[in-house]
Amino acid sequence: MPGTILLVDDNHEILTGVRMRLGAVGYQTRTACDGQTGIQSAIQHPPDAIVMDVRMPGIDGLQAVAELQCRPDTKDIPIILLSASLADEESALDAGAHFFVKKPYVGTELIAAIRAAVGLKSVPSQGGSE
């Protein structure tokens, strides 16, 4: 079941392309063009998942993930980091990202990662009452 995805990238063309692709498969999207705005958006209106670029001016994707992971209200939001550099993959996963997708992304791979991430959020956390 599609949900709301927060897209964070400083490249307007990438935001537009991802937004259109996700809209075509039923996801609602919100966008932010830098890490700080993305963090604030996630705090104010928690999405079902976040797709974020690693390399952005100011607060980059790695710093944003670290900040979101430290907050009790955003730590459970699955995050997919995007980067043109495979060298960023290990750093992205170490920072707390759930998935890493290389740019330029293949649409089916990105959608599969988003579906998997949204599926992670819908799994009940350990220790909950059932």
PDB file of C-alpha atoms in Angstrom:
ATOM      1  CA  MET A   1       0.000   0.000   0.000  1.00  0.00           C
ATOM      2  CA  PRO A   2       1.624   3.268  -1.101  1.00  0.00           C
ATOM      3  CA  GLY A   3       2.258   6.020   1.405  1.00  0.00           C
ATOM      4  CA  THR A   4       3.972   9.390   1.643  1.00  0.00           C
ATOM      5  CA  ILE A   5       7.621   9.709   0.685  1.00  0.00           C
ATOM      6  CA  LEU A   6       9.816  12.692   1.555  1.00  0.00           C
ATOM      7  CA  LEU A   7      12.274  13.439  -1.261  1.00  0.00           C
ATOM      8  CA  VAL A   8      15.373  15.476  -0.336  1.00  0.00           C
ATOM      9  CA  ASP A   9      17.780  16.546  -3.082  1.00  0.00           C
ATOM     10  CA  ASP A  10      19.398  19.820  -4.119  1.00  0.00           C
ATOM     11  CA  ASN A  11      18.878  18.931  -7.812  1.00  0.00           C
ATOM     12  CA  HIS A  12      15.421  20.112  -8.905  1.00  0.00           C
ATOM     13  CA  GLU A  13      15.415  17.837 -11.974  1.00  0.00           C
ATOM     14  CA  ILE A  14      16.010  14.752  -9.842  1.00  0.00           C
ATOM     15  CA  LEU A  15      13.256  15.789  -7.416  1.00  0.00           C
ATOM     16  CA  THR A  16      10.846  16.256 -10.307  1.00  0.00           C
ATOM     17  CA  GLY A  17      11.768  12.939 -11.938  1.00  0.00           C
ATOM     18  CA  VAL A  18      11.490  10.911  -8.739  1.00  0.00           C
ATOM     19  CA  ARG A  19       8.262  12.660  -7.784  1.00  0.00           C
ATOM     20  CA  MET A  20       6.682  11.837 -11.162  1.00  0.00           C
ATOM     21  CA  ARG A  21       7.859   8.210 -11.039  1.00  0.00           C
ATOM     22  CA  LEU A  22       6.523   7.703  -7.510  1.00  0.00           C
ATOM     23  CA  GLY A  23       3.248   9.440  -8.308  1.00  0.00           C
ATOM     24  CA  ALA A  24       2.748   7.041 -11.215  1.00  0.00           C
ATOM     25  CA  VAL A  25       2.816   4.079  -8.819  1.00  0.00           C
ATOM     26  CA  GLY A  26       0.554   5.692  -6.215  1.00  0.00           C
ATOM     27  CA  TYR A  27       2.889   7.369  -3.718  1.00  0.00           C
ATOM     28  CA  GLN A  28       2.302  10.863  -2.422  1.00  0.00           C
ATOM     29  CA  THR A  29       5.458  12.939  -2.149  1.00  0.00           C
ATOM     30  CA  ARG A  30       6.794  15.961  -0.339  1.00  0.00           C
ATOM     31  CA  THR A  31      10.071  17.576  -1.309  1.00  0.00           C
ATOM     32  CA  ALA A  32      12.906  19.469   0.315  1.00  0.00           C
ATOM     33  CA  CYS A  33      15.953  20.872  -1.435  1.00  0.00           C
ATOM     34  CA  ASP A  34      18.467  20.622   1.418  1.00  0.00           C
ATOM     35  CA  GLY A  35      19.216  18.488   4.459  1.00  0.00           C
ATOM     36  CA  GLN A  36      18.026  20.980   7.079  1.00  0.00           C
ATOM     37  CA  THR A  37      14.661  21.504   5.372  1.00  0.00           C
ATOM     38  CA  GLY A  38      14.347  17.733   4.982  1.00  0.00           C
ATOM     39  CA  ILE A  39      14.946  17.191   8.701  1.00  0.00           C
ATOM     40  CA  GLN A  40      12.357  19.825   9.623  1.00  0.00           C
ATOM     41  CA  SER A  41       9.812  18.331   7.217  1.00  0.00           C
ATOM     42  CA  ALA A  42      10.358  14.831   8.666  1.00  0.00           C
ATOM     43  CA  ILE A  43       9.856  16.173  12.198  1.00  0.00           C
ATOM     44  CA  GLN A  44       6.729  18.192  11.383  1.00  0.00           C
ATOM     45  CA  HIS A  45       5.043  15.624   9.114  1.00  0.00           C
ATOM     46  CA  PRO A  46       6.713  12.207   9.461  1.00  0.00           C
ATOM     47  CA  PRO A  47       6.667  10.395   6.100  1.00  0.00           C
ATOM     48  CA  ASP A  48       6.495   6.648   5.533  1.00  0.00           C
ATOM     49  CA  ALA A  49      10.044   6.777   4.104  1.00  0.00           C
ATOM     50  CA  ILE A  50      12.692   9.289   3.047  1.00  0.00           C
ATOM     51  CA  VAL A  51      14.686   9.283  -0.198  1.00  0.00           C
ATOM     52  CA  MET A  52      17.677  11.595   0.253  1.00  0.00           C
ATOM     53  CA  ASP A  53      20.748  12.594  -1.726  1.00  0.00           C
ATOM     54  CA  VAL A  54      24.067  12.078   0.057  1.00  0.00           C
ATOM     55  CA  ARG A  55      25.860  15.099  -1.359  1.00  0.00           C
ATOM     56  CA  MET A  56      24.122  18.402  -0.718  1.00  0.00           C
ATOM     57  CA  PRO A  57      25.416  21.783   0.422  1.00  0.00           C
ATOM     58  CA  GLY A  58      25.036  22.597   4.113  1.00  0.00           C
ATOM     59  CA  ILE A  59      23.779  19.538   5.967  1.00  0.00           C
ATOM     60  CA  ASP A  60      24.465  16.597   3.671  1.00  0.00           C
ATOM     61  CA  GLY A  61      22.514  13.355   3.585  1.00  0.00           C
ATOM     62  CA  LEU A  62      24.856  11.549   5.988  1.00  0.00           C
ATOM     63  CA  GLN A  63      24.545  14.309   8.593  1.00  0.00           C
ATOM     64  CA  ALA A  64      20.771  14.445   8.114  1.00  0.00           C
ATOM     65  CA  VAL A  65      20.462  10.669   8.607  1.00  0.00           C
ATOM     66  CA  ALA A  66      22.557  10.863  11.783  1.00  0.00           C
ATOM     67  CA  GLU A  67      20.348  13.648  13.146  1.00  0.00           C
ATOM     68  CA  LEU A  68      17.108  11.844  12.263  1.00  0.00           C
ATOM     69  CA  GLN A  69      18.408   8.608  13.829  1.00  0.00           C
ATOM     70  CA  CYS A  70      19.085  10.414  17.123  1.00  0.00           C
ATOM     71  CA  ARG A  71      15.544  11.729  17.491  1.00  0.00           C
ATOM     72  CA  PRO A  72      12.914   9.481  19.081  1.00  0.00           C
ATOM     73  CA  ASP A  73      10.202  10.937  16.821  1.00  0.00           C
ATOM     74  CA  THR A  74      12.085  10.234  13.556  1.00  0.00           C
ATOM     75  CA  LYS A  75      14.440   7.323  14.325  1.00  0.00           C
ATOM     76  CA  ASP A  76      12.065   4.710  12.913  1.00  0.00           C
ATOM     77  CA  ILE A  77      11.538   6.390   9.517  1.00  0.00           C
ATOM     78  CA  PRO A  78      13.252   4.237   6.861  1.00  0.00           C
ATOM     79  CA  ILE A  79      15.781   6.188   4.805  1.00  0.00           C
ATOM     80  CA  ILE A  80      17.107   5.495   1.314  1.00  0.00           C
ATOM     81  CA  LEU A  81      20.233   7.429   0.385  1.00  0.00           C
ATOM     82  CA  LEU A  82      21.108   8.225  -3.234  1.00  0.00           C
ATOM     83  CA  SER A  83      24.565   9.034  -4.559  1.00  0.00           C
ATOM     84  CA  ALA A  84      26.463   8.981  -7.815  1.00  0.00           C
ATOM     85  CA  SER A  85      29.476   7.656  -5.895  1.00  0.00           C
ATOM     86  CA  LEU A  86      29.588   4.012  -4.859  1.00  0.00           C
ATOM     87  CA  ALA A  87      32.199   5.116  -2.321  1.00  0.00           C
ATOM     88  CA  ASP A  88      29.302   6.675  -0.366  1.00  0.00           C
ATOM     89  CA  GLU A  89      27.498   3.335   0.038  1.00  0.00           C
ATOM     90  CA  GLU A  90      29.368   2.107   3.114  1.00  0.00           C
ATOM     91  CA  SER A  91      29.183   5.540   4.771  1.00  0.00           C
ATOM     92  CA  ALA A  92      25.461   5.740   4.019  1.00  0.00           C
ATOM     93  CA  LEU A  93      24.697   2.376   5.575  1.00  0.00           C
ATOM     94  CA  ASP A  94      27.008   3.069   8.543  1.00  0.00           C
ATOM     95  CA  ALA A  95      25.176   6.370   9.125  1.00  0.00           C
ATOM     96  CA  GLY A  96      21.894   4.493   9.513  1.00  0.00           C
ATOM     97  CA  ALA A  97      20.374   4.482   6.037  1.00  0.00           C
ATOM     98  CA  HIS A  98      18.322   1.370   5.356  1.00  0.00           C
ATOM     99  CA  PHE A  99      19.087   1.290   1.627  1.00  0.00           C
ATOM    100  CA  PHE A 100      21.535   2.831  -0.827  1.00  0.00           C
ATOM    101  CA  VAL A 101      20.699   3.445  -4.502  1.00  0.00           C
ATOM    102  CA  LYS A 102      23.331   4.593  -6.987  1.00  0.00           C
ATOM    103  CA  LYS A 103      22.623   7.580  -9.245  1.00  0.00           C
ATOM    104  CA  PRO A 104      21.677   7.675 -11.973  1.00  0.00           C
ATOM    105  CA  TYR A 105      19.087   5.381 -10.471  1.00  0.00           C
ATOM    106  CA  VAL A 106      17.178   2.675 -12.285  1.00  0.00           C
ATOM    107  CA  GLY A 107      13.500   3.422 -11.678  1.00  0.00           C
ATOM    108  CA  THR A 108      12.529  -0.153 -10.832  1.00  0.00           C
ATOM    109  CA  GLU A 109      15.391  -0.444  -8.314  1.00  0.00           C
ATOM    110  CA  LEU A 110      14.432   2.802  -6.598  1.00  0.00           C
ATOM    111  CA  ILE A 111      10.766   1.805  -6.386  1.00  0.00           C
ATOM    112  CA  ALA A 112      11.736  -1.642  -5.046  1.00  0.00           C
ATOM    113  CA  ALA A 113      13.876   0.017  -2.352  1.00  0.00           C
ATOM    114  CA  ILE A 114      11.023   2.379  -1.435  1.00  0.00           C
ATOM    115  CA  ARG A 115       8.518  -0.483  -1.233  1.00  0.00           C
ATOM    116  CA  ALA A 116      10.919  -2.428   0.975  1.00  0.00           C
ATOM    117  CA  ALA A 117      11.512   0.636   3.170  1.00  0.00           C
ATOM    118  CA  VAL A 118       7.790   1.327   3.576  1.00  0.00           C
ATOM    119  CA  GLY A 119       7.360  -2.371   4.396  1.00  0.00           C
ATOM    120  CA  LEU A 120       9.957  -2.030   7.164  1.00  0.00           C
ATOM    121  CA  LYS A 121       7.951   0.734   8.782  1.00  0.00           C
ATOM    122  CA  SER A 122       4.770  -1.317   8.765  1.00  0.00           C
ATOM    123  CA  VAL A 123       6.378  -4.226  10.654  1.00  0.00           C
ATOM    124  CA  PRO A 124       5.534  -4.005  14.382  1.00  0.00           C
ATOM    125  CA  SER A 125       8.556  -3.190  16.521  1.00  0.00           C
ATOM    126  CA  GLN A 126       9.915  -5.796  18.916  1.00  0.00           C
ATOM    127  CA  GLY A 127       8.487  -5.778  22.410  1.00  0.00           C
ATOM    128  CA  GLY A 128       5.120  -4.345  21.413  1.00  0.00           C
ATOM    129  CA  SER A 129       1.925  -5.831  22.786  1.00  0.00           C
ATOM    130  CA  GLU A 130      -0.039  -7.936  20.363  1.00  0.00           C
TER     131      GLU A 130
END
